[in-house]
Amino acid sequence: MIPSYDPNDTEAGLKLLEDLTSNAEAIQEQVLHEILSQNSGTQYLRAFLDGESDKNQQSFKNKVPVVNYDDIKPFIQRIADGESSDIVSVQPITELLTSSGTSAGKPKLMPSTAKELDRKTFFYSMLVPVMNKYVNGLDEGKGMYLLFIKPEIKTPSGLMARPVLTSYYKSQHFRNRPFNKYNIYTSPDQTILCQDSKQSMYCQLLCGLVQRSHVLRVGAVFASAFLRAVKFLEDHYKELCADIRTGTITSWITDSACRDSVLSILEGPNQELADEIESECAEKSWEGILRRLWPKAKYVEVIVTGSMAQYIPTLEFYSGGLPLVSTMYASSECYFGINLNPLCDPSDVSYTLLPNMAYFEFLPVDDKSHEEIHFASQSNAEDDDSIKEDLIVDLVNVEVGRYYEIVITTFTGLYRYRVGDILKVTGFYNKAPQFRFVERRNVVLSIDTDKTSEEDLLNAVTQAKLNHLQQPSSLLLTEYTSYADTSSIPGHYVLFWELKPRYNNDPPKLDDKTMEKCCSEVEDRLDYVYRRCRNKDKSIGPLEIRVVSLGTFDLLMDFCVSQGSSVNQYKTPRCVKSGGALEILDSRVIGRFFSQRVPQWEPLGLDS
């Protein structure tokens, strides 16, 4: 199921895409047949399927349940604790991939195999011919892609648990990748694989600046990471220019592999280049700085769909009109699809799912609210299950304009697993559907790779309220909402709190120390990924609480009702995004407070 072709051969790549998308239904049937042929003897599937007679699509759909992470967590945890991989997979599980989502405050673990790296390498190779179709001359220069690794965790079994991109960058598939004239990076591998993110950032930017005349495209995986790099450049450009001017590297870069690889690119002093870069960076406005620093760049490649869409205006400010290109849709669980129209407007991005990556099914969700459809009366669980199975559709049977939650069966041991992503069908390319990413189910706040749910936020706010508001301040938290503020880099969470004294209706007396403790308490109670982003990655800024005057949330309700909400069914939104709602909240702020410390985080604790 993993075709081979030369990524340097654009025509062969485009023909392969035509074949895959034209035969989507047959390929999906082959994928499921291969997965069941390999893994029907696993402990997990034996509980539902009965030997050879059940190795077919119909039996699989009738007998294997649709599950979420809590359902499969005990099986994966047993592997993490040292039991055999054949609990879920005949192929040995070689590592566990940490999802950006969490369960009980810890990262979700997804099984992976050595063979899966072949599948991801194929997926990446398919991005190349698509870009070549729309952008000429990409083999005449380099890409300044800022790529980073994140911390790993050793499980009791000895298997490493790591983010999916860290897994790929540390693999031999990446480190020993064959030469591809369309995909040459300015960053040496040693700088990408540096454990210290600050040193890695500095060295990669230095290499990108030194090779600015060769750079044809710039980017990172996520928009948030790329904008952090722009802010880092703004803070460090004088030091970077000093290194270019002298042909040396600053003393605080202590990683020897980084130093050696960067020095080989510097190749001695370059006064003229340093002066050019410093002159551009010293301009009062940084509008269009990307085009000014890398004048041959043809586009900015970053993911700008889903929660990353909030960064589009800032990217457009810095890019100077360069197209924003979002090439792929992938997760820790599976790599899904690619954007076959990469130069489209960011708001129009759709991904075409590649039918050989996994077996895909789709759970319909309501078009307006994206809530799951009520399949049947809750009083009849058996009927509910049977109707639910009838409503789930295959890849080629989705309907244009409808919303679905994607359900995957992978080669690595996930069976009918609900990923949690809500997608809208925008059309078909040949026989393969195209999807717009709408949102992550149950997520209300996200700045980087963090995904905070309404429940997570409620629990954190409740603990802060109990521990710091009731005593000694005697304040009542009457309402709250939140906002992901990305107007500065890094972005940060903002909570709007309406507080009133417990014993009177006077304006609340706000104690700085108490409110700052509330900020820190909320952060302490948020999940592992949020705390890693704050503590280790520095990709999220200190949490802020803005206290609003009494009656503010009544005005917010009036506004929402005026916009079409039902007054009878109105619930305070736990996250606001509209300009009108934010204007109401911000206009009535009577106090602003920030967390004064980073929350504790350690890359430990995946044992049961």
XYZ file of C-alpha atoms in Angstrom:
608
model
C 0.000 0.000 0.000
C 3.062 2.292 -0.097
C 3.849 3.038 -3.754
C 7.414 3.928 -4.643
C 8.405 6.728 -6.988
C 11.219 9.228 -7.426
C 10.245 12.498 -5.669
C 12.423 14.326 -8.194
C 10.016 13.173 -10.936
C 7.092 15.607 -10.761
C 5.097 13.992 -13.574
C 5.317 10.556 -11.935
C 4.158 12.034 -8.631
C 1.148 13.758 -10.176
C 0.193 10.588 -12.046
C 0.380 8.635 -8.794
C -1.960 11.160 -7.158
C -4.403 10.718 -10.032
C -4.308 6.926 -9.593
C -4.819 7.116 -5.812
C -7.728 9.551 -5.969
C -9.396 7.870 -8.970
C -9.433 4.480 -7.232
C -10.244 5.644 -3.706
C -12.967 3.083 -3.020
C -10.965 0.051 -4.151
C -7.869 1.237 -2.309
C -9.861 1.724 0.908
C -11.152 -1.849 0.644
C -7.582 -3.089 0.103
C -6.350 -1.097 3.103
C -8.943 -2.616 5.438
C -8.293 -6.098 4.049
C -4.555 -5.717 4.683
C -5.080 -4.396 8.218
C -7.448 -7.241 9.109
C -5.224 -9.874 7.467
C -2.308 -8.685 9.584
C -4.017 -7.921 12.865
C -7.176 -10.024 13.224
C -5.245 -12.297 15.593
C -4.416 -9.487 18.006
C -5.934 -9.619 21.451
C -7.988 -6.500 20.786
C -9.640 -7.683 17.553
C -10.135 -11.286 18.719
C -12.615 -9.933 21.254
C -14.885 -8.874 18.364
C -14.006 -10.932 15.273
C -14.243 -14.710 14.837
C -11.430 -15.965 12.612
C -11.301 -15.984 8.807
C -15.044 -15.541 8.323
C -14.899 -12.087 9.911
C -12.013 -10.686 7.888
C -14.304 -8.551 5.767
C -15.609 -5.016 5.740
C -19.154 -5.848 6.797
C -18.214 -7.974 9.793
C -15.671 -5.365 10.846
C -18.271 -2.589 10.781
C -20.956 -4.696 12.459
C -18.823 -6.095 15.262
C -15.929 -3.737 16.045
C -17.112 -0.730 18.088
C -16.343 2.915 17.451
C -14.115 4.031 20.341
C -12.477 7.042 21.912
C -9.155 7.260 23.745
C -10.462 6.227 27.145
C -11.674 2.951 25.591
C -8.269 2.001 24.188
C -6.046 3.584 26.825
C -5.760 0.380 28.954
C -4.443 -1.594 25.959
C -1.847 1.037 25.041
C -0.849 1.473 28.676
C -0.125 -2.257 28.938
C 2.272 -1.964 25.996
C 3.877 1.101 27.597
C 4.298 -0.970 30.761
C 6.117 -3.757 28.914
C 3.549 -6.236 27.583
C 3.738 -7.557 24.018
C 2.768 -5.407 21.036
C 0.387 -8.098 19.795
C -2.239 -6.770 22.147
C -3.101 -4.414 19.252
C -0.554 -4.989 16.463
C 1.245 -7.953 14.912
C 4.031 -5.620 13.820
C 6.204 -4.631 16.798
C 5.335 -1.288 18.347
C 8.618 0.592 18.160
C 7.573 3.844 19.828
C 4.565 5.680 21.236
C 3.583 9.025 19.801
C 2.352 11.686 22.202
C -0.745 13.468 20.993
C -1.376 17.152 21.672
C -4.563 15.990 23.376
C -4.468 14.655 26.926
C -6.232 12.114 29.111
C -6.347 12.657 32.864
C -3.819 15.461 32.411
C -1.246 13.277 30.639
C -0.486 13.127 26.913
C -2.394 10.548 24.917
C -0.166 7.784 23.569
C -0.553 6.445 20.039
C 1.161 3.209 18.922
C 3.565 3.366 15.986
C 5.699 0.908 14.038
C 8.844 1.066 11.904
C 6.736 0.500 8.795
C 4.678 3.591 9.581
C 7.762 5.742 9.006
C 7.802 4.453 5.418
C 4.193 5.575 5.053
C 4.985 9.064 6.412
C 7.994 9.391 4.123
C 5.757 8.555 1.169
C 3.221 11.148 2.361
C 5.872 13.886 2.565
C 7.144 12.956 -0.886
C 3.661 13.528 -2.352
C 3.750 17.183 -1.270
C 6.619 17.901 -3.656
C 4.938 17.351 -7.055
C 1.886 19.361 -5.954
C 4.018 22.409 -5.121
C 6.004 21.986 -8.340
C 2.753 22.064 -10.313
C 1.967 25.555 -9.006
C 5.388 27.091 -8.303
C 8.243 26.981 -10.814
C 11.934 26.790 -10.032
C 11.873 25.256 -6.555
C 14.908 23.176 -7.534
C 16.970 26.352 -7.979
C 17.293 27.221 -4.292
C 16.568 26.213 -0.706
C 13.818 26.286 1.881
C 14.310 28.002 5.224
C 12.137 25.664 7.259
C 12.430 26.079 11.015
C 11.992 22.592 12.446
C 12.361 21.580 16.089
C 12.318 18.535 18.313
C 10.583 18.302 21.682
C 11.303 16.322 24.864
C 10.963 12.550 24.933
C 9.765 10.272 27.718
C 10.976 6.751 28.391
C 8.093 4.458 29.318
C 8.474 1.523 31.755
C 8.728 -0.818 28.738
C 11.748 1.053 27.423
C 9.757 2.381 24.462
C 10.203 6.081 23.873
C 7.148 8.339 23.880
C 7.648 11.428 21.731
C 5.722 13.888 19.535
C 5.160 12.707 15.982
C 7.426 15.322 14.390
C 10.230 14.582 16.857
C 9.852 10.923 15.942
C 10.225 11.670 12.245
C 13.129 14.125 12.523
C 15.113 11.708 14.706
C 14.438 8.748 12.423
C 16.821 7.413 9.809
C 14.151 8.207 7.221
C 14.804 11.906 7.823
C 18.478 11.867 8.771
C 19.503 9.629 5.872
C 16.928 10.930 3.398
C 17.878 10.647 -0.275
C 18.799 13.830 -2.087
C 15.779 15.731 -3.369
C 16.605 18.794 -5.430
C 13.203 20.304 -4.618
C 13.575 20.010 -0.864
C 16.950 21.303 0.325
C 16.982 23.022 3.726
C 19.097 25.932 4.919
C 19.183 24.341 8.393
C 21.757 21.596 8.946
C 20.255 18.513 10.602
C 22.419 19.174 13.672
C 20.555 22.434 14.331
C 17.144 20.806 13.884
C 18.067 17.969 16.268
C 19.470 20.274 18.961
C 17.749 19.588 22.295
C 17.931 23.250 23.359
C 15.143 25.063 21.497
C 16.727 28.501 21.938
C 20.075 27.387 20.535
C 18.256 25.563 17.733
C 16.241 28.669 16.842
C 19.284 30.938 16.837
C 21.376 28.611 14.693
C 18.612 27.932 12.171
C 17.882 31.638 11.746
C 21.586 32.380 11.386
C 21.881 29.776 8.622
C 18.756 31.117 6.917
C 20.084 34.681 6.958
C 23.533 33.738 5.678
C 21.928 31.867 2.776
C 19.222 34.494 2.138
C 20.081 34.817 -1.555
C 19.288 31.096 -2.034
C 16.025 30.987 -0.053
C 12.962 30.352 -2.229
C 10.478 29.564 0.553
C 10.259 30.056 4.292
C 8.162 28.375 6.938
C 7.660 26.082 9.876
C 5.091 23.404 10.629
C 2.650 25.605 12.540
C 1.959 29.310 12.134
C 2.526 29.847 15.861
C 6.064 28.417 15.680
C 6.952 30.550 12.667
C 5.752 33.743 14.368
C 7.809 32.874 17.451
C 10.792 32.722 15.106
C 9.971 36.193 13.739
C 9.764 37.558 17.292
C 13.052 35.823 18.157
C 14.663 37.426 15.111
C 13.351 40.816 16.195
C 14.917 40.340 19.624
C 18.248 38.904 18.411
C 18.956 40.399 14.970
C 21.828 42.581 16.229
C 23.577 39.563 17.721
C 22.932 37.508 14.584
C 24.347 40.292 12.404
C 27.399 40.547 14.641
C 28.066 36.838 14.063
C 27.701 37.264 10.292
C 29.962 40.319 10.379
C 32.759 38.499 12.240
C 32.233 35.001 10.837
C 31.959 33.571 14.360
C 29.110 32.345 16.551
C 28.035 33.752 19.903
C 29.479 32.099 22.992
C 26.155 30.986 24.472
C 25.710 28.451 21.665
C 27.319 25.566 23.508
C 26.001 22.604 21.499
C 29.164 21.536 19.666
C 27.334 19.901 16.747
C 25.357 23.104 16.223
C 28.470 25.284 16.380
C 30.444 23.158 13.937
C 27.622 22.869 11.398
C 26.872 26.606 11.496
C 30.532 27.623 11.245
C 30.851 25.532 8.096
C 28.027 27.601 6.557
C 29.304 30.984 7.767
C 32.613 30.553 5.910
C 34.228 33.613 7.463
C 33.292 37.296 7.946
C 30.726 39.012 5.682
C 30.453 42.698 6.527
C 28.295 43.596 3.521
C 25.646 40.915 4.216
C 25.489 41.831 7.911
C 24.959 45.497 7.072
C 22.164 44.674 4.578
C 20.296 42.524 7.093
C 20.763 44.949 9.973
C 19.548 47.841 7.842
C 16.296 46.008 7.043
C 15.744 44.874 10.646
C 16.424 48.368 12.016
C 13.507 49.842 10.056
C 10.771 51.261 12.281
C 8.106 48.934 10.857
C 8.539 45.218 10.317
C 5.707 45.094 7.817
C 6.824 42.908 4.912
C 10.032 41.899 6.697
C 9.959 38.355 5.271
C 9.970 39.551 1.680
C 12.642 42.156 2.503
C 15.003 39.710 4.193
C 14.400 36.852 1.736
C 13.645 38.687 -1.542
C 13.539 35.520 -3.661
C 11.009 33.750 -1.418
C 7.915 32.613 -3.313
C 5.654 31.672 -0.372
C 5.387 31.061 3.376
C 4.620 27.436 4.229
C 2.807 27.007 7.554
C -0.371 25.322 8.733
C -3.001 28.062 9.021
C -6.150 25.953 9.356
C -8.057 25.175 12.550
C -6.824 27.089 15.593
C -3.836 28.359 13.571
C -6.177 30.563 11.507
C -6.002 33.149 14.295
C -2.445 33.960 13.169
C -3.282 34.768 9.536
C -3.487 38.595 9.970
C -0.091 38.700 11.718
C 1.487 36.474 9.078
C 0.079 38.684 6.338
C 1.593 41.748 8.034
C 5.077 40.231 8.081
C 4.900 38.410 4.737
C 4.633 41.411 2.430
C 2.107 39.723 0.187
C 3.764 36.307 -0.017
C 1.168 33.519 -0.329
C 0.460 31.562 2.856
C 0.603 27.880 1.927
C -0.926 25.138 4.090
C 0.168 21.866 2.490
C -0.955 18.995 4.719
C -3.353 17.643 7.342
C -1.846 15.180 9.794
C -1.887 14.177 13.450
C -0.128 11.816 15.854
C -2.741 9.172 15.064
C -2.439 9.294 11.280
C -1.331 11.363 8.297
C -4.528 12.176 6.407
C -4.380 14.362 3.334
C -2.777 17.099 1.276
C -3.850 20.432 -0.185
C -4.047 20.021 -3.953
C -4.554 23.760 -4.457
C -1.767 25.133 -2.267
C -1.894 28.751 -3.478
C -5.550 29.177 -2.535
C -6.655 31.730 0.038
C -6.046 30.397 3.589
C -9.800 30.486 4.263
C -10.396 28.165 1.310
C -7.908 25.427 2.209
C -9.261 21.910 1.733
C -7.376 18.666 2.118
C -7.787 15.657 -0.146
C -7.488 12.482 1.898
C -5.054 9.923 0.508
C -6.927 6.609 0.572
C -3.848 4.441 1.197
C -2.870 6.067 4.503
C -5.521 4.357 6.682
C -9.113 3.144 6.558
C -11.373 6.162 6.970
C -14.962 6.381 8.205
C -17.059 9.408 9.045
C -19.477 10.080 11.863
C -22.096 12.698 10.847
C -22.418 15.745 13.067
C -25.065 18.435 13.030
C -24.346 21.102 10.423
C -25.033 24.067 12.678
C -23.695 23.172 16.094
C -21.217 20.434 15.175
C -22.717 18.446 18.033
C -23.030 14.716 17.478
C -26.350 13.640 16.002
C -28.670 11.953 18.504
C -28.866 8.519 17.014
C -31.828 7.172 18.961
C -33.596 7.235 22.292
C -31.190 6.796 25.187
C -33.613 4.302 26.694
C -32.729 1.716 24.087
C -28.956 1.286 23.994
C -29.017 -1.669 21.594
C -31.044 0.212 18.994
C -28.818 3.228 19.528
C -25.699 1.251 18.609
C -27.211 -0.320 15.504
C -28.526 2.989 14.155
C -25.223 4.637 14.942
C -23.393 2.083 12.794
C -25.851 2.694 9.965
C -25.155 6.419 9.992
C -21.368 6.122 9.797
C -20.247 6.384 6.169
C -17.185 5.366 4.200
C -14.703 7.753 2.608
C -16.308 7.820 -0.833
C -19.889 8.135 0.489
C -19.619 11.439 2.342
C -21.850 14.259 1.096
C -20.678 17.682 -0.022
C -21.631 20.379 2.480
C -22.014 17.980 5.419
C -19.977 17.947 8.623
C -18.331 14.784 9.942
C -16.050 13.590 12.681
C -13.285 11.426 11.224
C -12.918 7.829 12.476
C -9.756 5.901 11.584
C -8.472 2.343 11.461
C -4.689 2.284 11.092
C -1.958 -0.207 10.316
C -0.499 0.469 13.785
C -3.277 -0.729 16.070
C -6.088 1.850 16.174
C -9.472 0.412 15.190
C -12.478 2.659 14.507
C -10.899 5.366 16.617
C -12.518 8.781 16.901
C -9.776 11.329 16.271
C -11.941 14.242 17.446
C -11.509 16.426 14.353
C -14.625 17.955 12.779
C -14.399 18.298 8.995
C -16.658 19.761 6.314
C -16.827 18.154 2.872
C -16.094 20.828 0.259
C -15.959 18.672 -2.865
C -14.253 15.726 -4.528
C -11.033 15.342 -6.472
C -11.759 12.418 -8.774
C -13.293 9.895 -6.327
C -11.544 11.198 -3.201
C -13.377 13.714 -0.995
C -11.894 17.036 0.009
C -12.364 18.398 3.518
C -12.034 21.710 5.279
C -10.795 21.381 8.847
C -13.452 23.019 11.034
C -12.449 22.468 14.638
C -11.251 20.074 17.270
C -14.130 18.547 19.220
C -14.513 20.056 22.713
C -11.507 22.417 22.410
C -12.132 26.012 23.502
C -8.599 27.423 23.758
C -5.441 26.824 21.731
C -2.332 28.954 21.190
C 0.253 26.430 19.988
C -0.035 22.633 20.260
C -2.127 22.993 23.425
C -5.791 22.031 23.259
C -7.746 23.071 26.349
C -11.309 21.781 26.623
C -14.219 23.447 28.351
C -13.996 20.805 31.088
C -10.259 21.407 31.613
C -10.872 25.130 31.900
C -13.786 24.692 34.314
C -11.742 22.436 36.610
C -8.806 24.859 36.646
C -10.988 27.899 37.334
C -12.879 26.033 40.066
C -9.670 25.144 41.906
C -8.393 28.716 41.718
C -11.731 29.970 43.034
C -11.789 27.504 45.926
C -8.182 28.037 46.952
C -7.806 31.799 46.600
C -11.109 33.671 46.314
C -13.248 32.318 49.132
C -10.620 32.976 51.777
C -9.365 35.529 52.622
C -10.884 37.726 49.897
C -14.513 36.535 50.225
C -15.188 37.210 46.565
C -17.677 35.334 44.394
C -16.864 34.425 40.820
C -20.251 34.963 39.190
C -19.292 34.354 35.549
C -16.264 33.784 33.345
C -15.231 33.322 29.759
C -11.919 33.087 27.916
C -10.035 34.248 24.866
C -6.869 33.136 23.054
C -4.964 36.410 22.670
C -2.496 36.205 19.790
C -1.985 39.944 19.348
C 1.478 39.531 20.857
C 4.070 36.782 20.484
C 3.878 34.382 22.150
C 0.108 34.376 22.552
C -1.501 33.744 25.906
C -4.777 32.756 27.552
C -7.019 35.551 28.798
C -9.784 34.840 31.302
C -12.526 37.402 31.853
C -13.872 37.143 35.423
C -16.849 38.956 36.902
C -16.346 39.142 40.676
C -18.580 40.500 43.416
C -18.107 40.766 47.185
C -19.818 37.956 49.062
C -21.632 40.255 51.496
C -22.501 43.417 49.537
C -22.895 44.820 46.008
C -19.972 47.227 46.138
C -17.273 47.064 43.463
C -14.838 44.274 44.343
C -11.593 45.153 46.101
C -8.898 43.387 44.094
C -5.696 42.314 45.791
C -2.800 41.963 43.340
C -1.205 39.008 45.124
C -4.476 37.106 45.370
C -5.310 37.584 41.724
C -1.801 36.653 40.602
C -2.102 33.469 42.654
C -5.373 32.752 40.853
C -3.552 33.099 37.523
C -0.837 30.690 38.618
C -3.326 28.230 40.108
C -5.260 28.035 36.835
C -2.022 27.347 34.957
C -0.969 24.691 37.464
C -4.275 22.888 36.902
C -4.150 22.914 33.105
C -2.869 19.848 31.320
C 0.560 18.474 30.513
C 0.791 19.952 27.013
C -0.157 23.462 28.137
C 2.393 23.337 30.945
C 5.086 22.054 28.565
C 4.364 24.893 26.136
C 4.659 27.412 28.997
C 7.607 25.874 30.853
C 9.801 24.162 28.259
C 8.853 25.470 24.814
C 8.096 29.070 25.875
C 5.446 29.035 23.136
C 2.682 30.412 25.396
C 2.931 33.551 27.521
C 1.739 34.036 31.124
C -1.992 33.544 31.684
C -3.942 36.758 32.260
C -7.116 37.400 34.246
C -9.079 40.516 33.342
C -11.676 41.375 35.976
C -14.748 43.074 34.522
C -17.304 45.246 36.281
C -20.584 43.871 37.615
C -23.226 43.445 34.924
C -20.767 42.857 32.085
C -21.995 39.340 31.391
C -25.585 40.602 31.234
C -24.447 42.917 28.441
C -22.668 39.993 26.786
C -25.914 38.012 26.830
C -27.803 40.961 25.326
C -25.223 41.138 22.550
C -25.379 37.396 21.801
C -29.190 37.486 21.713
C -29.033 40.449 19.339
C -26.842 38.317 17.074
C -29.416 35.525 16.922
C -28.944 33.435 20.089
C -32.125 32.220 21.778
C -32.686 33.949 25.094
C -34.301 30.760 26.430
C -31.358 28.557 25.498
C -28.565 31.065 26.095
C -25.475 29.773 27.879
C -22.464 31.935 28.580
C -19.840 31.064 25.944
C -16.718 29.736 27.641
C -14.598 31.151 24.830
C -15.256 34.303 22.812
C -13.915 35.072 19.362
C -16.165 37.747 17.860
C -15.000 41.336 17.816
C -18.268 42.632 19.272
C -18.160 40.344 22.295
C -14.514 41.188 22.958
C -15.221 44.889 22.710
C -17.926 44.594 25.386
C -15.653 42.631 27.711
C -12.550 44.778 27.207
C -14.471 48.034 27.600
C -15.468 47.055 31.149
C -12.145 45.737 32.490
C -11.364 47.082 35.967
C -8.227 45.072 36.683
C -5.590 43.035 34.799
C -3.382 40.415 36.397
C -0.763 37.995 35.083
C 0.753 34.779 36.359
C 4.115 35.617 37.937
C 5.715 32.181 37.503
C 5.754 29.337 35.023
C 3.808 26.212 35.972
C 5.753 23.140 36.980
C 6.372 20.608 34.233
C 8.495 17.476 34.083
C 8.725 14.975 31.180
C 7.777 12.139 33.482
C 4.807 10.165 34.676
C 3.492 7.995 31.841
C 3.373 4.901 33.972
C 0.005 3.764 35.193
